[in-house]
mmCIF file of C-alpha atoms in Angstrom:
data_model
loop_
_atom_site.group_PDB
_atom_site.id
_atom_site.type_symbol
_atom_site.label_atom_id
_atom_site.label_comp_id
_atom_site.label_asym_id
_atom_site.label_seq_id
_atom_site.Cartn_x
_atom_site.Cartn_y
_atom_site.Cartn_z
ATOM 1 C CA MET A 1 42.664 20.417 -19.070
ATOM 2 C CA ASN A 2 39.118 18.916 -17.675
ATOM 3 C CA GLY A 3 36.596 17.590 -19.734
ATOM 4 C CA ILE A 4 35.208 15.730 -23.074
ATOM 5 C CA LEU A 5 36.816 16.712 -26.021
ATOM 6 C CA ILE A 6 34.702 15.173 -29.106
ATOM 7 C CA VAL A 7 36.950 14.257 -31.594
ATOM 8 C CA ASP A 8 36.275 13.771 -35.323
ATOM 9 C CA LYS A 9 38.523 11.047 -36.075
ATOM 10 C CA PRO A 10 40.393 10.748 -39.232
ATOM 11 C CA SER A 11 40.902 7.744 -41.205
ATOM 12 C CA GLY A 12 44.080 5.993 -41.174
ATOM 13 C CA TRP A 13 44.301 6.601 -37.274
ATOM 14 C CA THR A 14 43.810 3.929 -34.533
ATOM 15 C CA SER A 15 41.853 5.626 -31.557
ATOM 16 C CA PHE A 16 45.117 4.977 -29.212
ATOM 17 C CA ASP A 17 47.043 6.924 -32.497
ATOM 18 C CA VAL A 18 44.495 9.882 -31.184
ATOM 19 C CA ILE A 19 44.901 9.521 -27.479
ATOM 20 C CA ALA A 20 48.590 9.887 -28.524
ATOM 21 C CA LYS A 21 48.104 12.840 -29.933
ATOM 22 C CA LEU A 22 46.003 14.146 -27.731
ATOM 23 C CA ARG A 23 48.208 13.864 -24.653
ATOM 24 C CA GLY A 24 50.601 16.173 -25.984
ATOM 25 C CA VAL A 25 48.081 19.023 -26.810
ATOM 26 C CA LEU A 26 46.117 18.669 -23.888
ATOM 27 C CA GLY A 27 49.314 18.091 -21.541
ATOM 28 C CA THR A 28 47.981 15.328 -19.571
ATOM 29 C CA ARG A 29 48.317 11.393 -19.831
ATOM 30 C CA LYS A 30 44.882 11.123 -17.777
ATOM 31 C CA LEU A 31 42.798 10.777 -21.293
ATOM 32 C CA GLY A 32 40.558 8.018 -21.820
ATOM 33 C CA HIS A 33 38.175 7.280 -24.651
ATOM 34 C CA SER A 34 34.816 5.688 -25.292
ATOM 35 C CA GLY A 35 34.009 2.896 -28.368
ATOM 36 C CA THR A 36 36.979 2.301 -29.997
ATOM 37 C CA LEU A 37 36.709 3.399 -33.966
ATOM 38 C CA ASP A 38 38.818 0.643 -36.357
ATOM 39 C CA PRO A 39 41.845 2.680 -38.149
ATOM 40 C CA MET A 40 39.247 3.014 -41.707
ATOM 41 C CA ALA A 41 36.212 4.560 -39.480
ATOM 42 C CA THR A 42 35.866 7.992 -39.212
ATOM 43 C CA GLY A 43 33.616 10.456 -37.349
ATOM 44 C CA VAL A 44 32.441 10.112 -33.139
ATOM 45 C CA LEU A 45 35.383 9.556 -30.363
ATOM 46 C CA PRO A 46 34.300 10.815 -27.233
ATOM 47 C CA VAL A 47 37.774 11.487 -25.234
ATOM 48 C CA PHE A 48 37.737 12.002 -21.520
ATOM 49 C CA ALA A 49 40.338 14.135 -19.890
ATOM 50 C CA GLY A 50 41.958 14.697 -16.924
ATOM 51 C CA ALA A 51 38.899 14.094 -13.946
ATOM 52 C CA ALA A 52 36.226 13.341 -16.266
ATOM 53 C CA SER A 53 38.091 10.313 -17.097
ATOM 54 C CA LYS A 54 36.426 9.082 -14.530
ATOM 55 C CA ALA A 55 33.364 8.784 -16.233
ATOM 56 C CA VAL A 56 34.640 6.896 -19.115
ATOM 57 C CA ASP A 57 32.488 3.961 -18.219
ATOM 58 C CA MET A 58 29.239 5.662 -16.427
ATOM 59 C CA GLN A 59 27.756 7.182 -19.606
ATOM 60 C CA PRO A 60 23.913 5.711 -19.424
ATOM 61 C CA ASP A 61 23.946 5.817 -23.389
ATOM 62 C CA HIS A 62 26.259 3.169 -25.061
ATOM 63 C CA ASN A 63 24.016 3.248 -28.557
ATOM 64 C CA LYS A 64 25.788 4.231 -31.816
ATOM 65 C CA THR A 65 24.481 5.756 -34.823
ATOM 66 C CA TYR A 66 26.984 4.873 -38.071
ATOM 67 C CA ARG A 67 26.870 5.706 -41.794
ATOM 68 C CA ALA A 68 27.831 2.362 -43.452
ATOM 69 C CA LEU A 69 28.958 2.345 -47.077
ATOM 70 C CA VAL A 70 27.856 -1.320 -48.422
ATOM 71 C CA ARG A 71 29.877 -2.618 -51.299
ATOM 72 C CA PHE A 72 28.425 -5.749 -52.908
ATOM 73 C CA GLY A 73 30.085 -8.730 -55.044
ATOM 74 C CA LEU A 74 33.430 -8.376 -52.647
ATOM 75 C CA ALA A 75 34.243 -10.611 -49.313
ATOM 76 C CA THR A 76 37.372 -10.163 -47.738
ATOM 77 C CA ASP A 77 39.023 -11.461 -44.291
ATOM 78 C CA THR A 78 38.994 -8.945 -42.664
ATOM 79 C CA GLY A 79 35.223 -7.776 -43.378
ATOM 80 C CA ASP A 80 35.855 -4.500 -44.918
ATOM 81 C CA ILE A 81 38.382 -3.002 -47.993
ATOM 82 C CA THR A 82 41.732 -3.477 -46.402
ATOM 83 C CA GLY A 83 41.684 -6.842 -46.374
ATOM 84 C CA GLN A 84 42.671 -9.655 -48.741
ATOM 85 C CA VAL A 85 40.299 -10.502 -51.250
ATOM 86 C CA LEU A 86 38.530 -13.824 -50.709
ATOM 87 C CA ARG A 87 35.615 -13.710 -53.201
ATOM 88 C CA GLN A 88 34.029 -12.001 -55.978
ATOM 89 C CA SER A 89 30.873 -11.596 -57.959
ATOM 90 C CA ASP A 90 29.210 -9.624 -60.444
ATOM 91 C CA ALA A 91 25.908 -10.551 -59.540
ATOM 92 C CA PRO A 92 23.978 -7.802 -59.655
ATOM 93 C CA VAL A 93 21.929 -6.228 -56.315
ATOM 94 C CA SER A 94 19.268 -3.242 -56.745
ATOM 95 C CA ALA A 95 17.621 -1.244 -53.626
ATOM 96 C CA GLU A 96 14.471 -2.988 -53.502
ATOM 97 C CA GLN A 97 16.615 -6.537 -53.120
ATOM 98 C CA LEU A 98 18.229 -4.930 -50.504
ATOM 99 C CA ALA A 99 15.518 -3.324 -48.650
ATOM 100 C CA GLU A 100 13.858 -6.082 -48.754
ATOM 101 C CA VAL A 101 16.165 -8.410 -46.490
ATOM 102 C CA LEU A 102 16.985 -5.437 -43.673
ATOM 103 C CA PRO A 103 14.073 -6.137 -41.391
ATOM 104 C CA ARG A 104 15.180 -9.055 -41.190
ATOM 105 C CA PHE A 105 18.243 -7.914 -39.180
ATOM 106 C CA THR A 106 16.549 -5.257 -37.522
ATOM 107 C CA GLY A 107 15.909 -5.853 -33.511
ATOM 108 C CA ASP A 108 17.195 -8.317 -31.031
ATOM 109 C CA ILE A 109 19.557 -10.159 -33.237
ATOM 110 C CA LEU A 110 22.571 -12.676 -32.568
ATOM 111 C CA GLN A 111 25.972 -11.539 -34.065
ATOM 112 C CA THR A 112 29.495 -13.634 -33.854
ATOM 113 C CA PRO A 113 32.361 -11.528 -33.665
ATOM 114 C CA PRO A 114 34.711 -11.972 -36.210
ATOM 115 C CA MET A 115 38.028 -13.166 -36.015
ATOM 116 C CA TYR A 116 39.579 -9.601 -36.975
ATOM 117 C CA SER A 117 38.483 -7.995 -33.627
ATOM 118 C CA ALA A 118 39.781 -7.209 -29.872
ATOM 119 C CA VAL A 119 37.625 -10.316 -28.886
ATOM 120 C CA LYS A 120 39.760 -12.370 -26.324
ATOM 121 C CA VAL A 121 39.515 -16.000 -26.710
ATOM 122 C CA ASN A 122 41.950 -17.869 -23.747
ATOM 123 C CA GLY A 123 43.213 -14.844 -22.862
ATOM 124 C CA SER A 124 44.416 -13.889 -26.696
ATOM 125 C CA PRO A 125 42.853 -11.253 -28.682
ATOM 126 C CA LEU A 126 41.149 -12.426 -32.017
ATOM 127 C CA TYR A 127 42.900 -10.421 -34.460
ATOM 128 C CA LYS A 128 46.491 -11.731 -33.333
ATOM 129 C CA LEU A 129 44.873 -15.315 -33.950
ATOM 130 C CA ALA A 130 43.798 -14.306 -37.383
ATOM 131 C CA ARG A 131 46.716 -12.334 -38.152
ATOM 132 C CA GLN A 132 48.452 -15.772 -37.547
ATOM 133 C CA GLY A 133 46.170 -17.627 -40.164
ATOM 134 C CA VAL A 134 44.127 -19.258 -37.123
ATOM 135 C CA THR A 135 40.385 -19.251 -36.884
ATOM 136 C CA VAL A 136 38.736 -20.700 -33.878
ATOM 137 C CA GLU A 137 34.863 -20.993 -32.704
ATOM 138 C CA ARG A 138 33.405 -18.060 -31.366
ATOM 139 C CA LYS A 139 30.254 -17.281 -29.713
ATOM 140 C CA ALA A 140 26.974 -15.765 -30.649
ATOM 141 C CA ARG A 141 26.318 -12.619 -28.547
ATOM 142 C CA PRO A 142 22.572 -10.580 -28.700
ATOM 143 C CA VAL A 143 23.084 -7.257 -30.006
ATOM 144 C CA THR A 144 19.955 -4.800 -30.832
ATOM 145 C CA ILE A 145 19.602 -2.607 -34.108
ATOM 146 C CA HIS A 146 17.442 -0.386 -33.040
ATOM 147 C CA ARG A 147 17.252 1.202 -36.787
ATOM 148 C CA LEU A 148 18.444 -0.008 -40.098
ATOM 149 C CA ALA A 149 17.775 2.497 -43.296
ATOM 150 C CA LEU A 150 18.738 2.458 -46.756
ATOM 151 C CA LEU A 151 20.132 6.120 -47.875
ATOM 152 C CA GLU A 152 21.569 5.738 -51.367
ATOM 153 C CA THR A 153 23.128 4.332 -54.122
ATOM 154 C CA PRO A 154 26.228 6.486 -54.489
ATOM 155 C CA ALA A 155 27.601 3.574 -57.510
ATOM 156 C CA ASP A 156 26.402 -0.074 -58.687
ATOM 157 C CA ARG A 157 26.451 -2.101 -56.131
ATOM 158 C CA ASP A 158 27.803 0.922 -53.243
ATOM 159 C CA PHE A 159 24.574 1.607 -50.823
ATOM 160 C CA VAL A 160 24.677 3.602 -47.950
ATOM 161 C CA LEU A 161 23.068 2.620 -44.911
ATOM 162 C CA GLU A 162 22.062 4.087 -41.318
ATOM 163 C CA VAL A 163 22.815 1.947 -38.274
ATOM 164 C CA ALA A 164 21.614 2.782 -34.849
ATOM 165 C CA CYS A 165 22.608 -0.180 -32.709
ATOM 166 C CA SER A 166 23.377 -0.713 -29.211
ATOM 167 C CA LYS A 167 27.147 -1.550 -27.946
ATOM 168 C CA GLY A 168 29.007 -4.140 -28.980
ATOM 169 C CA THR A 169 27.517 -4.281 -32.369
ATOM 170 C CA TYR A 170 29.820 -5.065 -35.234
ATOM 171 C CA VAL A 171 29.413 -3.250 -38.638
ATOM 172 C CA ARG A 172 31.585 -5.568 -40.849
ATOM 173 C CA THR A 173 29.831 -8.443 -39.401
ATOM 174 C CA LEU A 174 25.966 -6.864 -40.291
ATOM 175 C CA VAL A 175 27.256 -6.180 -43.904
ATOM 176 C CA GLU A 176 28.682 -9.299 -44.412
ATOM 177 C CA ASP A 177 25.530 -11.347 -43.208
ATOM 178 C CA LEU A 178 22.875 -8.746 -45.453
ATOM 179 C CA GLY A 179 25.282 -10.317 -48.292
ATOM 180 C CA GLU A 180 24.796 -13.973 -47.165
ATOM 181 C CA ALA A 181 20.812 -13.192 -47.049
ATOM 182 C CA LEU A 182 21.056 -11.994 -50.811
ATOM 183 C CA GLY A 183 23.558 -14.504 -51.840
ATOM 184 C CA VAL A 184 26.378 -12.045 -52.809
ATOM 185 C CA PRO A 185 29.173 -11.307 -51.276
ATOM 186 C CA ALA A 186 29.666 -8.231 -49.224
ATOM 187 C CA THR A 187 31.882 -5.790 -47.550
ATOM 188 C CA LEU A 188 32.248 -2.663 -45.339
ATOM 189 C CA ALA A 189 33.717 -0.104 -47.991
ATOM 190 C CA GLY A 190 33.372 3.145 -45.614
ATOM 191 C CA LEU A 191 32.218 4.264 -41.905
ATOM 192 C CA ARG A 192 31.761 7.113 -40.145
ATOM 193 C CA ARG A 193 29.918 7.199 -36.628
ATOM 194 C CA THR A 194 27.839 9.889 -36.262
ATOM 195 C CA GLN A 195 26.382 9.543 -32.877
ATOM 196 C CA ALA A 196 27.509 7.869 -30.008
ATOM 197 C CA GLY A 197 25.785 8.110 -26.582
ATOM 198 C CA ILE A 198 24.151 11.316 -26.429
ATOM 199 C CA PHE A 199 27.500 12.677 -28.804
ATOM 200 C CA GLY A 200 27.372 13.660 -32.299
ATOM 201 C CA LEU A 201 28.658 15.065 -34.927
ATOM 202 C CA GLU A 202 27.850 18.254 -34.398
ATOM 203 C CA HIS A 203 29.805 18.619 -30.827
ATOM 204 C CA SER A 204 32.742 17.053 -32.673
ATOM 205 C CA HIS A 205 36.347 18.659 -33.933
ATOM 206 C CA THR A 206 38.981 17.349 -36.240
ATOM 207 C CA LEU A 207 42.529 16.896 -35.314
ATOM 208 C CA GLU A 208 43.596 20.354 -36.968
ATOM 209 C CA ALA A 209 40.923 22.459 -35.617
ATOM 210 C CA ILE A 210 42.025 21.373 -32.032
ATOM 211 C CA GLN A 211 45.761 21.575 -32.737
ATOM 212 C CA ALA A 212 44.245 25.649 -33.937
ATOM 213 C CA ALA A 213 42.362 26.107 -30.474
ATOM 214 C CA LYS A 214 45.144 24.830 -28.795
ATOM 215 C CA ASP A 215 47.598 27.660 -31.132
ATOM 216 C CA ALA A 216 45.300 30.213 -30.521
ATOM 217 C CA GLY A 217 44.731 29.334 -26.509
ATOM 218 C CA THR A 218 41.180 28.911 -26.850
ATOM 219 C CA LEU A 219 41.739 24.441 -26.613
ATOM 220 C CA GLU A 220 39.747 24.787 -22.864
ATOM 221 C CA ALA A 221 36.298 26.384 -25.122
ATOM 222 C CA LEU A 222 36.263 23.297 -27.174
ATOM 223 C CA LEU A 223 35.700 20.930 -24.145
ATOM 224 C CA LEU A 224 32.432 20.254 -22.587
ATOM 225 C CA PRO A 225 32.141 19.928 -18.805
ATOM 226 C CA VAL A 226 31.780 16.153 -17.621
ATOM 227 C CA GLU A 227 28.661 16.566 -15.797
ATOM 228 C CA THR A 228 26.958 16.542 -19.473
ATOM 229 C CA VAL A 229 27.267 13.237 -19.254
ATOM 230 C CA PHE A 230 24.967 13.021 -15.849
ATOM 231 C CA ALA A 231 22.287 15.700 -17.391
ATOM 232 C CA HIS A 232 19.808 13.446 -17.003
ATOM 233 C CA LEU A 233 20.009 12.575 -13.570
ATOM 234 C CA PRO A 234 17.758 15.520 -11.059
ATOM 235 C CA ALA A 235 20.270 18.063 -9.060
ATOM 236 C CA LEU A 236 20.592 18.554 -5.911
ATOM 237 C CA THR A 237 22.702 22.301 -4.693
ATOM 238 C CA VAL A 238 24.489 21.448 -1.226
ATOM 239 C CA THR A 239 25.619 24.035 1.220
ATOM 240 C CA ALA A 240 29.492 25.275 1.457
ATOM 241 C CA GLY A 241 29.739 23.455 4.598
ATOM 242 C CA ASN A 242 27.878 20.332 2.918
ATOM 243 C CA ALA A 243 29.824 20.420 -0.215
ATOM 244 C CA ALA A 244 32.695 20.413 2.230
ATOM 245 C CA ARG A 245 31.901 16.886 3.805
ATOM 246 C CA LEU A 246 31.078 15.504 0.852
ATOM 247 C CA ARG A 247 34.713 16.406 -0.430
ATOM 248 C CA ASN A 248 35.789 14.382 2.842
ATOM 249 C CA GLY A 249 34.108 11.137 2.661
ATOM 250 C CA ALA A 250 31.028 12.364 5.139
ATOM 251 C CA PRO A 251 27.838 12.099 4.975
ATOM 252 C CA CYS A 252 25.282 15.173 4.856
ATOM 253 C CA TYR A 253 21.950 14.758 7.242
ATOM 254 C CA ARG A 254 18.319 16.010 6.767
ATOM 255 C CA PHE A 255 17.751 15.779 3.028
ATOM 256 C CA GLN A 256 14.001 15.953 2.141
ATOM 257 C CA GLN A 257 14.800 14.840 -1.298
ATOM 258 C CA PRO A 258 12.749 11.553 -2.955
ATOM 259 C CA ASP A 259 15.457 8.822 -2.083
ATOM 260 C CA GLY A 260 17.867 8.085 -5.362
ATOM 261 C CA GLU A 261 20.605 9.111 -7.463
ATOM 262 C CA TYR A 262 21.481 12.885 -7.869
ATOM 263 C CA ARG A 263 24.262 15.697 -9.606
ATOM 264 C CA LEU A 264 25.620 17.057 -7.015
ATOM 265 C CA LEU A 265 25.874 21.011 -7.219
ATOM 266 C CA GLY A 266 27.964 23.469 -4.757
ATOM 267 C CA PRO A 267 28.629 26.975 -4.700
ATOM 268 C CA GLU A 268 31.478 26.595 -7.383
ATOM 269 C CA GLY A 269 29.878 24.266 -9.490
ATOM 270 C CA PHE A 270 29.274 20.110 -10.394
ATOM 271 C CA LEU A 271 30.787 18.184 -7.364
ATOM 272 C CA GLY A 272 29.791 14.838 -8.503
ATOM 273 C CA LEU A 273 27.177 12.118 -8.112
ATOM 274 C CA GLY A 274 25.486 11.438 -4.676
ATOM 275 C CA ARG A 275 22.493 9.515 -3.159
ATOM 276 C CA VAL A 276 19.627 10.850 -0.697
ATOM 277 C CA SER A 277 18.334 7.184 1.476
ATOM 278 C CA ASP A 278 16.488 7.993 4.345
ATOM 279 C CA THR A 279 17.226 11.911 4.486
ATOM 280 C CA VAL A 280 20.934 10.638 4.346
ATOM 281 C CA LEU A 281 23.404 12.106 1.315
ATOM 282 C CA LYS A 282 26.074 10.225 0.484
ATOM 283 C CA ALA A 283 28.320 10.553 -2.293
ATOM 284 C CA GLU A 284 29.232 8.201 -4.826
ATOM 285 C CA LYS A 285 31.192 9.398 -7.213
ATOM 286 C CA LEU A 286 33.497 13.018 -6.806
ATOM 287 C CA PHE A 287 35.154 14.416 -9.537
ATOM 288 C CA VAL A 288 36.610 17.687 -7.817
ATOM 289 C CA GLU A 289 39.839 16.740 -5.440
ATOM 290 C CA ARG A 290 38.938 15.760 -1.731
ATOM 291 C CA THR A 291 40.037 18.468 0.364
#
C-alpha cells in the first residue's frame, strides 16, 4: 500500500493509536502522519503509507482549519474539558462581546505554548513536567490566525468558532486568551479539524469505513496518490530511458524547460521530484524504487 489515507480521527484516540491500528489494516509499518491531534479532537488526520511516507514533511501547505467549541465560565489545567477544573464563573458572555474581541486575535500574534503540549524544554516534553505539577517558563512563539469567525451559539456561554491558522497554533491557548480578554475563564470543550493543508473532510474516511474497505478488498481505492502533494508543481514528462537514468541517480541532459523544480512523470506514472538547471535535469526525491 503506497499513498495517502485521510482519516477522520475519532474522539478518544491519540494520533499514535490511529497509526497503530492502520499498521495492521494496511499491512505495513512504514507509516507517517502530519499534524498531531489531541485525543479529544476529531477530524482530518493525513496518514502517509509506504513510499508516500517520504512526503510527510514535504507538504507546501501546513495551514489548518478547525471548528472549536468554546465554553466560558470554566478554566482547567489542560486548557480543555479533559483537565482538572481550576476556576469557575457565572459571568455572562454574549455573542456581541465575543465578536468584538475576535479581531484582536486575527493576523500575526504571539502565543505561549501550554504546559500540556509536546514542546520540549531542556529535552523534556512539557506535558511530562505538567503531570508532575511542575510549571516552567515558555517562550512565546509567532503564529498566524488567518480567519477567526463566530459560527453559532449552541448553548448559554457556549460558542462555536471557525479557526483557520498556521502550523503550530494551539487552539486551547487561543481559547484561554479569548477568555482573558473578556475577563471570564474559558476552556476548549470540543475540537474538529476540517482542513489540514490541501486535505479536507471531503477526502476523509472513518476507521470503520477503512476497515470495511479492507474486508471488501477495496482499501487501495481510498488512498490518494502521493503526487497529490505536489500538484502545485509543473509536470515534466520524461522518456523511459531518462526515467531509468533518474532512478539510477544519473543526470539527464538537453532539457529546454525553464530552471526550477518539477513533478516528474515517466511512462509508468509519477516518479518524484526533479530540478532543471541550465538544461540539466537531476532527481531531487524519488518515490519509486531505484533500479
